Tab-separated table of C-alpha atoms and ligand atoms in Angstrom:
chain	number	residue	atom	x	y	z
A	1	UNK	CA	-11.955	3.943	-46.582
A	2	UNK	CA	-12.566	4.243	-50.311
A	3	UNK	CA	-10.042	3.993	-51.657
A	4	UNK	CA	-9.923	4.113	-55.318
A	5	UNK	CA	-9.517	7.881	-55.486
A	6	UNK	CA	-6.250	9.482	-56.684
A	7	UNK	CA	-4.348	10.832	-54.009
A	8	UNK	CA	-3.329	13.820	-55.893
A	9	UNK	CA	-6.687	14.537	-56.710
A	10	UNK	CA	-7.922	14.351	-52.834
A	11	UNK	CA	-5.605	17.173	-51.697
A	12	UNK	CA	-6.129	19.330	-54.813
A	13	UNK	CA	-2.167	19.149	-56.500
A	14	UNK	CA	-0.375	18.035	-59.771
A	15	UNK	CA	2.104	14.864	-59.299
A	16	UNK	CA	4.783	17.128	-59.073
A	17	UNK	CA	3.847	19.124	-56.160
A	18	UNK	CA	6.841	20.011	-53.640
A	19	UNK	CA	6.186	18.902	-50.178
A	20	UNK	CA	5.430	22.683	-49.389
A	21	UNK	CA	3.106	23.098	-51.900
A	22	UNK	CA	1.618	18.864	-50.345
A	23	UNK	CA	1.470	20.260	-46.746
A	24	UNK	CA	-0.274	23.758	-47.690
A	25	UNK	CA	-2.551	21.828	-49.732
A	26	UNK	CA	-3.510	19.682	-47.007
A	27	UNK	CA	-3.932	22.393	-44.438
A	28	UNK	CA	-6.183	24.140	-46.432
A	29	UNK	CA	-8.042	20.771	-47.532
A	30	UNK	CA	-8.330	19.573	-44.106
A	31	UNK	CA	-9.028	22.679	-42.399
A	32	UNK	CA	-12.689	22.836	-44.869
A	33	UNK	CA	-13.344	19.013	-44.029
A	34	UNK	CA	-12.137	18.874	-40.228
A	35	UNK	CA	-15.650	17.382	-38.767
A	36	UNK	CA	-15.483	20.001	-36.027
A	37	UNK	CA	-15.640	22.657	-38.885
A	38	UNK	CA	-19.550	22.834	-38.834
A	39	UNK	CA	-20.113	24.794	-42.302
A	40	UNK	CA	-17.945	22.029	-44.708
A	41	UNK	CA	-17.115	19.294	-42.327
A	42	UNK	CA	-17.095	15.700	-43.415
A	43	UNK	CA	-15.720	13.330	-41.754
A	44	UNK	CA	-15.371	10.002	-44.411
A	45	UNK	CA	-13.480	12.766	-46.953
A	46	UNK	CA	-11.117	14.214	-43.850
A	47	UNK	CA	-10.061	10.578	-43.398
A	48	UNK	CA	-9.143	10.653	-47.117
A	49	UNK	CA	-7.756	13.209	-46.971
A	50	UNK	CA	-5.417	11.670	-43.878
A	51	UNK	CA	-4.501	8.844	-45.682
A	52	UNK	CA	-3.790	11.025	-48.950
A	53	UNK	CA	-1.111	13.192	-46.802
A	54	UNK	CA	0.359	10.470	-44.814
A	55	UNK	CA	1.057	9.138	-48.099
A	56	UNK	CA	2.594	12.320	-50.120
A	57	UNK	CA	4.307	13.515	-47.026
A	58	UNK	CA	6.266	10.847	-46.596
A	59	UNK	CA	8.946	10.492	-49.406
A	60	UNK	CA	9.402	6.428	-49.466
A	61	UNK	CA	5.785	5.753	-49.599
A	62	UNK	CA	5.100	8.592	-52.261
A	63	UNK	CA	7.285	7.140	-54.657
A	64	UNK	CA	5.960	3.230	-53.757
A	65	UNK	CA	2.659	4.846	-54.698
A	66	UNK	CA	3.798	6.875	-57.529
A	67	UNK	CA	5.230	3.671	-58.881
A	68	UNK	CA	3.171	0.987	-58.088
A	69	UNK	CA	-0.220	2.680	-56.359
A	70	UNK	CA	-1.907	1.802	-52.992
A	71	UNK	CA	-1.375	-2.046	-53.297
A	72	UNK	CA	2.224	-1.396	-54.154
A	73	UNK	CA	2.340	0.456	-50.589
A	74	UNK	CA	-0.196	-2.332	-49.153
A	75	UNK	CA	2.224	-4.629	-50.576
A	76	UNK	CA	5.738	-2.798	-49.349
A	77	UNK	CA	4.090	-2.159	-45.384
A	78	UNK	CA	1.575	-4.404	-44.848
A	79	UNK	CA	-1.856	-2.760	-44.817
A	80	UNK	CA	-1.594	-1.459	-41.289
A	81	UNK	CA	1.884	0.209	-41.713
A	82	UNK	CA	1.084	2.157	-45.285
A	83	UNK	CA	-2.600	3.705	-43.391
A	84	UNK	CA	-1.728	3.762	-40.201
A	85	UNK	CA	-4.102	6.600	-38.467
A	86	UNK	CA	-5.381	5.298	-35.726
A	87	UNK	CA	-8.615	8.143	-35.416
A	88	UNK	CA	-8.143	7.963	-31.445
A	89	UNK	CA	-6.019	10.266	-31.640
A	90	UNK	CA	-6.511	13.059	-33.714
A	91	UNK	CA	-3.522	14.799	-31.497
A	92	UNK	CA	-1.663	13.288	-34.488
A	93	UNK	CA	-3.423	14.832	-36.870
A	94	UNK	CA	-3.352	18.209	-35.328
A	95	UNK	CA	0.379	18.032	-34.964
A	96	UNK	CA	0.656	18.095	-38.951
A	97	UNK	CA	-1.414	21.057	-39.027
A	98	UNK	CA	0.975	22.517	-37.333
A	99	UNK	CA	3.777	21.438	-37.554
A	100	UNK	CA	5.417	21.584	-34.032
A	101	UNK	CA	6.871	18.784	-33.213
A	102	UNK	CA	6.782	15.511	-34.725
A	103	UNK	CA	4.863	13.064	-32.525
A	104	UNK	CA	5.181	9.528	-33.153
A	105	UNK	CA	3.359	6.627	-31.454
A	106	UNK	CA	4.872	5.287	-28.618
A	107	UNK	CA	8.200	3.967	-28.674
A	108	UNK	CA	8.121	0.494	-29.260
A	109	UNK	CA	9.849	-1.911	-32.074
A	110	UNK	CA	10.607	-0.134	-35.304
A	111	UNK	CA	10.430	-2.215	-38.425
A	112	UNK	CA	13.527	-0.926	-40.406
A	113	UNK	CA	13.111	0.840	-43.491
A	114	UNK	CA	13.090	-1.542	-46.990
A	115	UNK	CA	15.641	-0.753	-49.145
A	116	UNK	CA	15.895	-0.371	-52.986
A	117	UNK	CA	18.145	-1.253	-55.744
A	118	UNK	CA	18.221	-0.657	-59.191
A	119	UNK	CA	19.781	-4.042	-60.801
A	120	UNK	CA	21.214	-4.492	-64.481
A	121	UNK	CA	21.607	-7.710	-65.924
A	122	UNK	CA	22.299	-8.775	-69.947
A	123	UNK	CA	19.084	-10.520	-71.635
A	124	UNK	CA	20.813	-13.843	-71.574
A	125	UNK	CA	21.129	-13.405	-67.903
A	126	UNK	CA	17.454	-11.896	-67.412
A	127	UNK	CA	16.409	-15.301	-69.569
A	128	UNK	CA	18.019	-17.820	-67.431
A	129	UNK	CA	18.240	-16.361	-64.216
A	130	UNK	CA	21.889	-15.775	-62.790
A	131	UNK	CA	22.602	-14.593	-59.325
A	132	UNK	CA	24.419	-10.892	-58.201
A	133	UNK	CA	25.727	-9.910	-55.790
A	134	UNK	CA	24.884	-5.801	-54.674
A	135	UNK	CA	26.006	-4.102	-52.140
A	136	UNK	CA	23.524	-1.683	-50.418
A	137	UNK	CA	24.170	1.092	-47.751
A	138	UNK	CA	22.376	-0.312	-45.192
A	139	UNK	CA	21.340	0.807	-41.526
A	140	UNK	CA	22.722	-2.065	-39.450
A	141	UNK	CA	23.082	-2.742	-35.392
A	142	UNK	CA	25.990	-0.984	-34.274
A	143	UNK	CA	28.698	-3.775	-33.832
A	144	UNK	CA	29.757	-2.328	-29.844
A	145	UNK	CA	26.821	-1.778	-28.801
A	146	UNK	CA	24.578	-4.107	-30.404
A	147	UNK	CA	21.666	-1.790	-30.679
A	148	UNK	CA	21.686	-0.518	-27.586
A	149	UNK	CA	22.936	3.414	-28.251
A	150	UNK	CA	24.876	2.524	-24.735
A	151	UNK	CA	28.526	2.015	-24.287
A	152	UNK	CA	29.726	-1.844	-22.604
A	153	UNK	CA	28.994	-1.660	-19.453
A	154	UNK	CA	27.274	1.784	-19.112
A	155	UNK	CA	23.179	1.063	-17.821
A	156	UNK	CA	20.807	2.606	-18.404
A	157	UNK	CA	18.157	5.592	-16.381
A	158	UNK	CA	14.834	6.627	-16.017
A	159	UNK	CA	14.063	9.393	-18.164
A	160	UNK	CA	13.473	12.173	-15.906
A	161	UNK	CA	11.788	14.495	-18.880
A	162	UNK	CA	9.025	11.547	-19.186
A	163	UNK	CA	8.783	10.350	-15.926
A	164	UNK	CA	9.668	6.964	-18.409
A	165	UNK	CA	6.387	7.144	-20.272
A	166	UNK	CA	8.136	7.985	-22.929
A	167	UNK	CA	5.574	10.849	-23.923
A	168	UNK	CA	4.980	14.011	-22.767
A	169	UNK	CA	1.480	16.078	-23.063
A	170	UNK	CA	0.921	19.420	-23.567
A	171	UNK	CA	-2.346	21.534	-24.217
A	172	UNK	CA	-2.089	23.363	-27.405
A	173	UNK	CA	-4.328	26.120	-29.117
A	174	UNK	CA	-5.278	25.760	-32.316
A	175	UNK	CA	-7.689	26.702	-34.792
A	176	UNK	CA	-10.468	24.046	-33.452
A	177	UNK	CA	-9.980	25.010	-30.053
A	178	UNK	CA	-7.833	23.654	-27.293
A	179	UNK	CA	-5.740	20.667	-27.993
A	180	UNK	CA	-3.862	17.964	-26.282
A	181	UNK	CA	-0.926	16.686	-27.823
A	182	UNK	CA	0.922	13.445	-27.249
A	183	UNK	CA	4.004	13.828	-28.538
A	184	UNK	CA	7.171	11.686	-27.875
A	185	UNK	CA	9.626	12.555	-25.193
A	186	UNK	CA	12.326	14.028	-27.107
A	187	UNK	CA	15.105	13.300	-24.189
A	188	UNK	CA	14.725	9.381	-24.874
A	189	UNK	CA	12.849	9.660	-27.917
A	190	UNK	CA	10.630	7.806	-26.264
A	191	UNK	CA	12.064	4.544	-24.313
A	192	UNK	CA	11.878	5.854	-20.941
A	193	UNK	CA	15.214	5.629	-20.276
A	194	UNK	CA	18.660	6.869	-21.360
A	195	UNK	CA	21.941	5.274	-21.297
A	196	UNK	CA	24.545	6.325	-19.188
A	197	UNK	CA	26.879	7.213	-21.096
A	198	UNK	CA	26.432	6.661	-24.989
A	199	UNK	CA	28.432	4.417	-27.468
A	200	UNK	CA	31.229	6.118	-28.711
A	201	UNK	CA	31.163	3.971	-31.753
A	202	UNK	CA	27.428	5.501	-33.517
A	203	UNK	CA	27.236	8.142	-31.008
A	204	UNK	CA	23.734	6.661	-29.403
A	205	UNK	CA	22.234	5.811	-32.456
A	206	UNK	CA	22.777	2.118	-31.842
A	207	UNK	CA	22.551	1.755	-35.423
A	208	UNK	CA	25.068	2.474	-38.593
A	209	UNK	CA	25.315	3.142	-42.187
A	210	UNK	CA	26.941	0.605	-43.253
A	211	UNK	CA	28.022	-1.405	-46.646
A	212	UNK	CA	26.183	-4.943	-46.961
A	213	UNK	CA	26.607	-7.646	-49.475
A	214	UNK	CA	24.269	-9.580	-50.682
A	215	UNK	CA	23.628	-12.708	-53.173
A	216	UNK	CA	20.803	-11.663	-55.172
A	217	UNK	CA	19.206	-14.913	-57.096
A	218	UNK	CA	17.438	-13.253	-60.377
A	219	UNK	CA	14.547	-16.275	-61.158
A	220	UNK	CA	14.726	-17.365	-65.239
A	221	UNK	CA	11.850	-15.241	-67.623
A	222	UNK	CA	11.963	-12.191	-65.683
A	223	UNK	CA	11.511	-8.911	-67.271
A	224	UNK	CA	12.508	-5.606	-67.666
A	225	UNK	CA	11.227	-3.503	-64.536
A	226	UNK	CA	10.586	-6.342	-62.630
A	227	UNK	CA	9.941	-5.743	-58.589
A	228	UNK	CA	11.540	-8.812	-56.863
A	229	UNK	CA	11.313	-8.492	-53.009
A	230	UNK	CA	12.704	-9.807	-50.296
A	231	UNK	CA	11.434	-10.001	-47.166
A	232	UNK	CA	13.731	-9.166	-44.411
A	233	UNK	CA	17.003	-8.437	-46.358
A	234	UNK	CA	16.045	-4.675	-45.919
A	235	UNK	CA	17.913	-2.233	-42.581
A	236	UNK	CA	17.196	-3.594	-39.665
A	237	UNK	CA	14.289	-3.067	-37.543
A	238	UNK	CA	15.024	-0.843	-33.595
A	239	UNK	CA	14.319	-2.214	-30.801
A	240	UNK	CA	14.003	-5.792	-31.160
A	241	UNK	CA	11.595	-4.391	-34.589
A	242	UNK	CA	11.764	-6.958	-37.599
A	243	UNK	CA	13.795	-5.919	-40.606
A	244	UNK	CA	12.964	-4.332	-43.728
A	245	UNK	CA	12.117	-5.823	-47.359
A	246	UNK	CA	14.921	-5.267	-50.003
A	247	UNK	CA	13.540	-4.295	-53.106
A	248	UNK	CA	15.410	-5.023	-56.281
A	249	UNK	CA	14.162	-3.534	-59.582
A	250	UNK	CA	15.649	-5.404	-63.050
A	251	UNK	CA	16.551	-3.255	-65.327
A	252	UNK	CA	17.648	-5.567	-69.135
A	253	UNK	CA	20.144	-4.241	-71.070
A	254	UNK	CA	19.344	-4.755	-74.658
A	255	UNK	CA	20.593	-7.521	-76.594
A	256	UNK	CA	21.858	-7.108	-79.972
A	257	UNK	CA	20.708	-9.936	-81.980
A	258	UNK	CA	17.646	-10.822	-79.956
A	259	UNK	CA	14.355	-8.884	-78.481
A	260	UNK	CA	11.109	-9.760	-76.207
A	261	UNK	CA	8.284	-9.606	-76.824
A	262	UNK	CA	6.277	-11.163	-74.321
A	263	UNK	CA	7.427	-14.705	-73.643
A	264	UNK	CA	8.272	-14.577	-77.240
A	265	UNK	CA	11.830	-14.079	-78.609
A	266	UNK	CA	12.193	-12.616	-81.864
A	267	UNK	CA	15.163	-12.267	-84.075
A	268	UNK	CA	15.369	-10.622	-87.543
A	269	UNK	CA	17.111	-13.112	-90.302
A	270	UNK	CA	18.294	-12.276	-93.761
A	271	UNK	CA	18.514	-14.652	-96.119
A	272	UNK	CA	19.224	-14.466	-100.156
A	273	UNK	CA	18.018	-14.331	-102.841
A	274	UNK	CA	18.062	-17.461	-104.449
A	275	UNK	CA	17.522	-18.995	-100.644
A	276	UNK	CA	14.254	-17.308	-100.285
A	277	UNK	CA	12.920	-18.808	-103.997
A	278	UNK	CA	14.131	-22.517	-103.434
A	279	UNK	CA	14.254	-22.798	-99.622
A	280	UNK	CA	16.253	-24.693	-97.830
A	281	UNK	CA	17.211	-25.086	-93.830
A	282	UNK	CA	19.213	-22.718	-92.373
A	283	UNK	CA	21.382	-22.204	-88.934
A	284	UNK	CA	20.248	-18.885	-86.831
A	285	UNK	CA	21.098	-18.102	-83.290
A	286	UNK	CA	18.711	-18.742	-80.810
A	287	UNK	CA	19.829	-18.226	-76.754
A	288	UNK	CA	20.367	-21.930	-77.374
A	289	UNK	CA	22.749	-21.483	-79.606
A	290	UNK	CA	22.686	-21.679	-83.678
A	291	UNK	CA	19.203	-23.937	-84.432
A	292	UNK	CA	18.496	-24.971	-88.100
A	293	UNK	CA	15.937	-22.964	-89.691
A	294	UNK	CA	13.788	-24.421	-92.663
A	295	UNK	CA	12.838	-21.738	-94.966
A	296	UNK	CA	9.813	-22.858	-97.496
A	297	UNK	CA	10.614	-22.317	-101.259
A	298	UNK	CA	9.072	-19.075	-102.099
A	299	UNK	CA	8.780	-17.311	-99.125
A	300	UNK	CA	8.210	-13.691	-98.942
A	301	UNK	CA	10.356	-10.730	-97.425
A	302	UNK	CA	8.153	-9.943	-94.242
A	303	UNK	CA	7.282	-13.595	-93.528
A	304	UNK	CA	7.545	-14.749	-89.912
A	305	UNK	CA	8.847	-18.483	-89.457
A	306	UNK	CA	8.684	-19.725	-85.782
A	307	UNK	CA	10.405	-22.586	-83.664
A	308	UNK	CA	8.528	-23.870	-80.732
A	309	UNK	CA	9.137	-23.525	-77.675
A	310	UNK	CA	13.079	-21.623	-77.446
A	311	UNK	CA	11.075	-18.374	-76.209
A	312	UNK	CA	11.298	-17.120	-72.768
A	313	UNK	CA	10.373	-19.049	-69.684
A	314	UNK	CA	7.005	-18.087	-67.555
A	315	UNK	CA	8.261	-16.002	-64.895
A	316	UNK	CA	7.824	-19.218	-62.168
A	317	UNK	CA	6.822	-21.654	-64.072
A	318	UNK	CA	9.814	-22.168	-66.981
A	319	UNK	CA	8.715	-25.614	-67.800
A	320	UNK	CA	6.208	-23.372	-70.091
A	321	UNK	CA	7.933	-20.991	-72.551
A	322	UNK	CA	6.892	-19.160	-75.071
A	323	UNK	CA	8.580	-19.112	-78.624
A	324	UNK	CA	11.145	-17.346	-80.994
A	325	UNK	CA	9.871	-15.974	-83.924
A	326	UNK	CA	11.864	-15.268	-87.046
A	327	UNK	CA	11.159	-12.151	-89.247
A	328	UNK	CA	12.703	-13.450	-92.780
A	329	UNK	CA	14.510	-10.002	-94.548
A	330	UNK	CA	14.886	-11.210	-98.658
A	331	UNK	CA	18.387	-9.432	-99.910
A	332	UNK	CA	18.393	-8.093	-102.981
A	333	UNK	CA	22.122	-8.056	-104.229
A	334	UNK	CA	23.350	-5.247	-104.938
A	335	UNK	CA	26.599	-5.936	-106.740
A	336	UNK	CA	26.498	-8.633	-109.382
A	337	UNK	CA	29.355	-11.193	-110.353
A	338	UNK	CA	29.404	-11.374	-114.264
A	339	UNK	CA	28.300	-15.067	-114.007
A	340	UNK	CA	25.137	-13.705	-111.403
A	341	UNK	CA	24.559	-11.317	-114.306
A	342	UNK	CA	24.394	-13.916	-116.797
A	343	UNK	CA	22.171	-16.512	-114.254
A	344	UNK	CA	19.767	-13.076	-113.520
A	345	UNK	CA	19.853	-12.505	-117.356
A	346	UNK	CA	18.413	-15.641	-118.235
A	347	UNK	CA	15.874	-16.178	-115.432
A	348	UNK	CA	14.360	-12.763	-116.361
A	349	UNK	CA	13.884	-13.976	-120.234
A	350	UNK	CA	12.438	-17.259	-118.935
A	351	UNK	CA	10.317	-15.387	-116.934
A	352	UNK	CA	9.444	-13.319	-119.439
A	353	UNK	CA	8.253	-16.254	-121.905
A	354	UNK	CA	6.242	-17.797	-119.280
A	355	UNK	CA	4.640	-13.498	-119.678
A	356	UNK	CA	5.898	-12.861	-116.273
A	357	UNK	CA	7.158	-9.268	-115.569
A	358	UNK	CA	9.525	-7.343	-117.418
A	359	UNK	CA	12.218	-6.738	-115.588
A	360	UNK	CA	14.057	-4.070	-117.895
A	361	UNK	CA	17.351	-6.174	-117.293
A	362	UNK	CA	19.069	-5.323	-121.086
B	401	LIG	ZN1	26.987	1.414	-30.445
B	402	LIG	ZN1	11.375	10.653	-21.490
């Protein structure tokens, strides 16, 4: 399947299309390219359109796709889950056409949903790494029924609507002729069994929306916008399915002194006229506290000096670090004491005698 194509282009919609617009565009395109359409049918293209719709019609998948593209979806869901259409069962596609019944695959274990959390850290916390406690809303197994949805002690019985199959079939008239739709049994949600008495705590759902607290270890060197993933820290799965993953998006606050440029840390340092002319050693702030910096005599405003190895540790390889860069600004004095004025006047005279530029201080 060609996956390089842009999903929005495939459906011929804009990136901010509404759910309705997506649905409408999909129906139009799918009718045009369905393999049964003798004039314009194109099976390959039809599959691509379905892939695009599968992703864009699911707000969570669409969100991931918008931000991280198809590769992001693959890492979030795995190949099979992100691109989940077996073409053995076209009824699923037709159900999307007519939007009447939501079709699920036969009820089996369901993976829990992924959780997403935006975590703000201070500049130095991101540089040095930190552990943060976060609280997220998450669907977890009900404590009373432990996920079964049944009142403790009550039994399960075979669903009479589907005779325990978990799915119901029906033939439907469609644009393309008769189509057999296999849909999840609405009585038992595909379980094939229903509980005699629902758990009163979760009203039979088996899960509850609760707050859970997770310690998140932010590795040193993490940058603004970084996306960290913790497998299995998402919502609980259903029917024995695995839990989802937790995604933490890092937002790094600005620092009043330091700015980051890749692995380097940049500061601006003002020095006096005399320091610039004479040179010397000054103290500058660094992420490890104050450090000495040698200023060469005659340094110009705009010069960038470097302290090697005092930059940002490389993510996953903290032994490797960038440098600290110091942008020098030479400050011209704007208020002179009488004594300073005399010295500058003397200096001007000397420089004039040397044939230098006239300062015009007379
Ligand atoms: Zn319960
Ligand atoms: Zn049933």
